[in-house]
Tab-separated table of C-alpha atoms in Angstrom:
chain	number	residue	atom	x	y	z
A	903	UNK	CA	162.426	50.601	90.683
A	904	UNK	CA	161.288	47.070	89.901
A	905	UNK	CA	158.161	47.671	91.962
A	906	UNK	CA	157.310	50.712	89.831
A	907	UNK	CA	157.815	48.730	86.621
A	908	UNK	CA	155.458	45.979	87.747
A	909	UNK	CA	152.928	48.477	89.140
A	910	UNK	CA	152.760	50.281	85.808
A	911	UNK	CA	151.791	47.273	83.746
A	912	UNK	CA	149.443	47.928	80.845
A	913	UNK	CA	146.583	46.220	82.701
A	914	UNK	CA	146.950	48.531	85.700
A	915	UNK	CA	147.457	51.656	83.577
A	916	UNK	CA	144.380	50.802	81.518
A	917	UNK	CA	142.397	50.303	84.724
A	918	UNK	CA	143.584	53.674	86.030
A	919	UNK	CA	142.665	55.371	82.737
A	920	UNK	CA	139.140	54.025	83.109
A	921	UNK	CA	138.982	55.686	86.508
A	922	UNK	CA	140.482	58.883	85.070
A	923	UNK	CA	137.755	58.978	82.436
A	924	UNK	CA	135.091	58.816	85.161
A	925	UNK	CA	136.862	61.640	87.013
A	926	UNK	CA	136.929	63.797	83.865
A	927	UNK	CA	133.332	62.928	82.965
A	928	UNK	CA	131.996	63.818	86.422
A	929	UNK	CA	134.172	66.947	86.545
A	930	UNK	CA	133.071	68.312	83.162
A	931	UNK	CA	129.366	67.813	83.832
A	932	UNK	CA	129.710	69.263	87.339
A	933	UNK	CA	131.678	72.272	86.060
A	934	UNK	CA	129.080	73.060	83.392
A	935	UNK	CA	126.070	72.655	85.677
A	936	UNK	CA	127.623	74.376	88.696
A	937	UNK	CA	128.614	77.357	86.553
A	938	UNK	CA	125.021	77.760	85.352
A	939	UNK	CA	123.703	77.391	88.911
A	940	UNK	CA	126.352	79.761	90.278
A	941	UNK	CA	125.650	82.324	87.566
A	942	UNK	CA	121.902	82.338	88.289
A	943	UNK	CA	122.321	82.439	92.069
A	944	UNK	CA	125.043	85.084	91.841
A	945	UNK	CA	122.836	87.318	89.677
A	946	UNK	CA	119.865	86.869	92.007
A	947	UNK	CA	121.985	87.822	94.998
A	948	UNK	CA	123.575	90.807	93.237
A	949	UNK	CA	120.299	92.254	91.941
A	950	UNK	CA	118.958	92.606	95.498
A	951	UNK	CA	115.419	91.507	94.681
A	952	UNK	CA	113.215	91.941	97.740
A	953	UNK	CA	113.141	88.772	99.867
A	954	UNK	CA	114.478	86.618	96.999
A	955	UNK	CA	118.074	87.867	97.260
A	956	UNK	CA	118.036	87.511	101.041
A	957	UNK	CA	116.727	83.927	100.880
A	958	UNK	CA	119.228	82.986	98.157
A	959	UNK	CA	122.052	84.535	100.165
A	960	UNK	CA	120.994	82.621	103.288
A	961	UNK	CA	120.955	79.302	101.407
A	962	UNK	CA	124.337	80.009	99.806
A	963	UNK	CA	125.892	80.823	103.184
A	964	UNK	CA	124.594	77.560	104.652
A	965	UNK	CA	125.935	75.431	101.793
A	966	UNK	CA	129.324	77.178	101.724
A	967	UNK	CA	129.819	76.399	105.398
A	968	UNK	CA	129.012	72.702	105.110
A	969	UNK	CA	131.709	70.092	104.343
A	970	UNK	CA	131.418	68.685	100.833
A	971	UNK	CA	131.648	65.148	102.211
A	972	UNK	CA	128.459	65.720	104.203
A	973	UNK	CA	126.641	66.853	101.044
A	974	UNK	CA	127.899	63.748	99.209
A	975	UNK	CA	126.558	61.552	102.014
A	976	UNK	CA	123.211	63.349	101.860
A	977	UNK	CA	122.792	62.987	98.094
A	978	UNK	CA	123.739	59.295	98.180
A	979	UNK	CA	122.227	58.087	101.455
A	980	UNK	CA	119.706	60.818	102.293
A	981	UNK	CA	117.868	61.376	99.011
A	982	UNK	CA	116.751	57.710	98.745
A	983	UNK	CA	115.042	58.213	102.117
A	984	UNK	CA	113.001	60.950	100.420
A	985	UNK	CA	112.089	58.674	97.526
A	986	UNK	CA	114.800	59.941	95.161
A	987	UNK	CA	116.922	56.997	94.032
A	988	UNK	CA	120.509	57.834	93.065
A	989	UNK	CA	123.632	55.977	91.955
A	990	UNK	CA	127.215	56.955	92.835
A	991	UNK	CA	127.687	58.977	89.640
A	992	UNK	CA	124.436	60.925	89.913
A	993	UNK	CA	124.892	61.506	93.644
A	994	UNK	CA	128.462	62.748	93.115
A	995	UNK	CA	127.453	65.165	90.358
A	996	UNK	CA	124.503	66.452	92.399
A	997	UNK	CA	126.676	67.037	95.471
A	998	UNK	CA	129.401	68.792	93.486
A	999	UNK	CA	126.876	71.006	91.672
A	1000	UNK	CA	125.199	72.005	94.951
A	1001	UNK	CA	128.473	72.791	96.717
A	1002	UNK	CA	130.393	74.339	93.836
A	1003	UNK	CA	127.312	76.244	92.626
A	1004	UNK	CA	127.160	78.018	95.991
A	1005	UNK	CA	130.891	78.788	95.855
A	1006	UNK	CA	130.654	80.084	92.295
A	1007	UNK	CA	127.642	82.239	93.171
A	1008	UNK	CA	129.844	84.326	95.449
A	1009	UNK	CA	132.507	84.600	92.754
A	1010	UNK	CA	129.881	85.777	90.258
A	1011	UNK	CA	128.417	88.287	92.705
A	1012	UNK	CA	131.810	89.761	93.561
A	1013	UNK	CA	132.839	89.720	89.875
A	1014	UNK	CA	129.809	91.756	88.852
A	1015	UNK	CA	130.340	94.053	91.812
A	1016	UNK	CA	133.905	94.726	90.694
A	1017	UNK	CA	132.684	96.374	87.457
A	1018	UNK	CA	132.503	100.171	87.612
A	1019	UNK	CA	128.835	101.182	88.196
A	1020	UNK	CA	129.379	103.828	85.524
A	1021	UNK	CA	129.393	101.047	82.928
A	1022	UNK	CA	125.781	100.168	83.713
A	1023	UNK	CA	124.768	103.829	83.877
A	1024	UNK	CA	126.425	104.566	80.540
A	1025	UNK	CA	124.730	101.600	78.863
A	1026	UNK	CA	121.330	102.571	80.241
A	1027	UNK	CA	121.785	106.177	79.121
A	1028	UNK	CA	122.395	104.875	75.582
A	1029	UNK	CA	118.979	103.256	75.526
A	1030	UNK	CA	119.774	99.717	76.664
A	1031	UNK	CA	117.446	97.891	79.030
A	1032	UNK	CA	118.831	96.580	82.318
A	1033	UNK	CA	119.102	93.037	80.971
A	1034	UNK	CA	120.766	94.198	77.732
A	1035	UNK	CA	123.282	96.307	79.647
A	1036	UNK	CA	124.017	93.422	81.982
A	1037	UNK	CA	124.495	90.938	79.116
A	1038	UNK	CA	126.415	93.093	76.627
A	1039	UNK	CA	128.377	95.460	78.875
A	1040	UNK	CA	128.674	94.350	82.502
A	1041	UNK	CA	128.916	90.538	82.255
A	1042	UNK	CA	131.803	90.425	79.708
A	1043	UNK	CA	133.889	92.640	81.992
A	1044	UNK	CA	132.820	90.744	85.099
A	1045	UNK	CA	133.683	87.402	83.470
A	1046	UNK	CA	137.166	88.657	82.684
A	1047	UNK	CA	137.618	89.634	86.334
A	1048	UNK	CA	136.264	86.267	87.485
A	1049	UNK	CA	138.489	84.005	85.373
A	1050	UNK	CA	141.304	83.500	87.966
A	1051	UNK	CA	138.818	82.716	90.752
A	1052	UNK	CA	136.733	80.489	88.471
A	1053	UNK	CA	139.836	78.566	87.443
A	1054	UNK	CA	140.824	78.008	91.051
A	1055	UNK	CA	137.338	76.754	91.886
A	1056	UNK	CA	137.173	74.446	88.858
A	1057	UNK	CA	140.560	72.935	89.728
A	1058	UNK	CA	139.312	72.371	93.265
A	1059	UNK	CA	136.226	70.675	91.828
A	1060	UNK	CA	138.361	68.224	89.836
A	1061	UNK	CA	140.309	67.312	92.956
A	1062	UNK	CA	137.144	67.117	95.061
A	1063	UNK	CA	135.846	64.271	92.896
A	1064	UNK	CA	138.239	62.032	94.854
A	1065	UNK	CA	135.969	62.456	97.900
A	1066	UNK	CA	133.315	60.453	96.052
A	1067	UNK	CA	135.495	57.387	96.597
A	1068	UNK	CA	133.642	57.071	99.892
A	1069	UNK	CA	130.403	56.242	98.028
A	1070	UNK	CA	132.216	53.882	95.636
A	1071	UNK	CA	132.295	56.182	92.614
A	1072	UNK	CA	134.641	54.299	90.230
A	1073	UNK	CA	136.918	57.310	89.698
A	1074	UNK	CA	140.715	57.533	89.586
A	1075	UNK	CA	141.511	57.253	93.289
A	1076	UNK	CA	139.050	54.396	93.786
A	1077	UNK	CA	140.667	52.399	90.981
A	1078	UNK	CA	144.115	53.064	92.462
A	1079	UNK	CA	142.915	51.796	95.844
A	1080	UNK	CA	141.704	48.575	94.226
A	1081	UNK	CA	145.129	48.025	92.647
A	1082	UNK	CA	147.252	48.599	95.748
A	1083	UNK	CA	144.830	46.693	97.983
A	1084	UNK	CA	145.778	43.612	95.968
A	1085	UNK	CA	149.490	44.338	96.342
A	1086	UNK	CA	150.492	46.806	99.092
A	1087	UNK	CA	153.932	47.367	97.541
A	1088	UNK	CA	152.134	49.266	94.769
A	1089	UNK	CA	150.858	51.950	97.165
A	1090	UNK	CA	153.571	54.550	96.471
A	1091	UNK	CA	153.679	53.904	92.688
A	1092	UNK	CA	149.877	54.329	92.561
A	1093	UNK	CA	149.993	57.599	94.476
A	1094	UNK	CA	152.708	58.865	92.161
A	1095	UNK	CA	150.849	58.030	88.954
A	1096	UNK	CA	147.503	59.434	90.120
A	1097	UNK	CA	149.290	62.628	91.219
A	1098	UNK	CA	150.691	62.921	87.691
A	1099	UNK	CA	147.259	62.302	86.164
A	1100	UNK	CA	145.575	64.899	88.373
A	1101	UNK	CA	148.319	67.379	87.516
A	1102	UNK	CA	147.853	66.835	83.777
A	1103	UNK	CA	144.083	67.363	83.985
A	1104	UNK	CA	144.376	70.474	86.157
A	1105	UNK	CA	147.196	71.889	84.031
A	1106	UNK	CA	145.121	71.462	80.864
A	1107	UNK	CA	142.224	73.215	82.590
A	1108	UNK	CA	144.495	76.116	83.525
A	1109	UNK	CA	145.691	76.408	79.913
A	1110	UNK	CA	142.091	76.652	78.718
A	1111	UNK	CA	141.466	79.379	81.292
A	1112	UNK	CA	144.595	81.269	80.152
A	1113	UNK	CA	143.389	81.080	76.565
A	1114	UNK	CA	139.981	82.450	77.530
A	1115	UNK	CA	141.568	85.250	79.553
A	1116	UNK	CA	143.738	86.297	76.603
A	1117	UNK	CA	140.706	86.135	74.309
A	1118	UNK	CA	138.732	88.467	76.551
A	1119	UNK	CA	141.708	90.811	76.804
């Protein structure tokens, strides 16, 4: 118990909160950007545009079957070889957006596909264009169907930020490692507190998703 008390000094907690802020910052930007990317790619794959949909689908399948850690390595170590200079934060966000965007694209495609085709036909018969019917009729219903899967993917994204420790992103887990590397008796207390912090962030995200689901209902 004494070890826990010493491990949770204000200095250490403040240092962990700095790492938590980086985790939240990277997560929020990655969630927003990956959702936009996933929405666009999912629509392109669903609409079955000649050649375009097939190429997009091929790229998505490749990315979905690659480990996220490999993509992180590529954005941090590989892009500079191509003349694109990155820092740990930018590289982490880029890797998460690429990987999660591909995952979300499949969720979007299946979500749109789950809507009764009669909804599109009914909207078109009432004079709406394809894009109007998709925006006003199909997408709201598809989004409602996608919320549980989107939530699960966003929670996974928050937890996946810990992989960026390998490229020295100063996020929560990296800060915890710095603390217990200075005093190995703090290892278990650090793992406990970061588990609590991750839980709080993911729980809050799930509450937001529940609110949105009720709103759409």
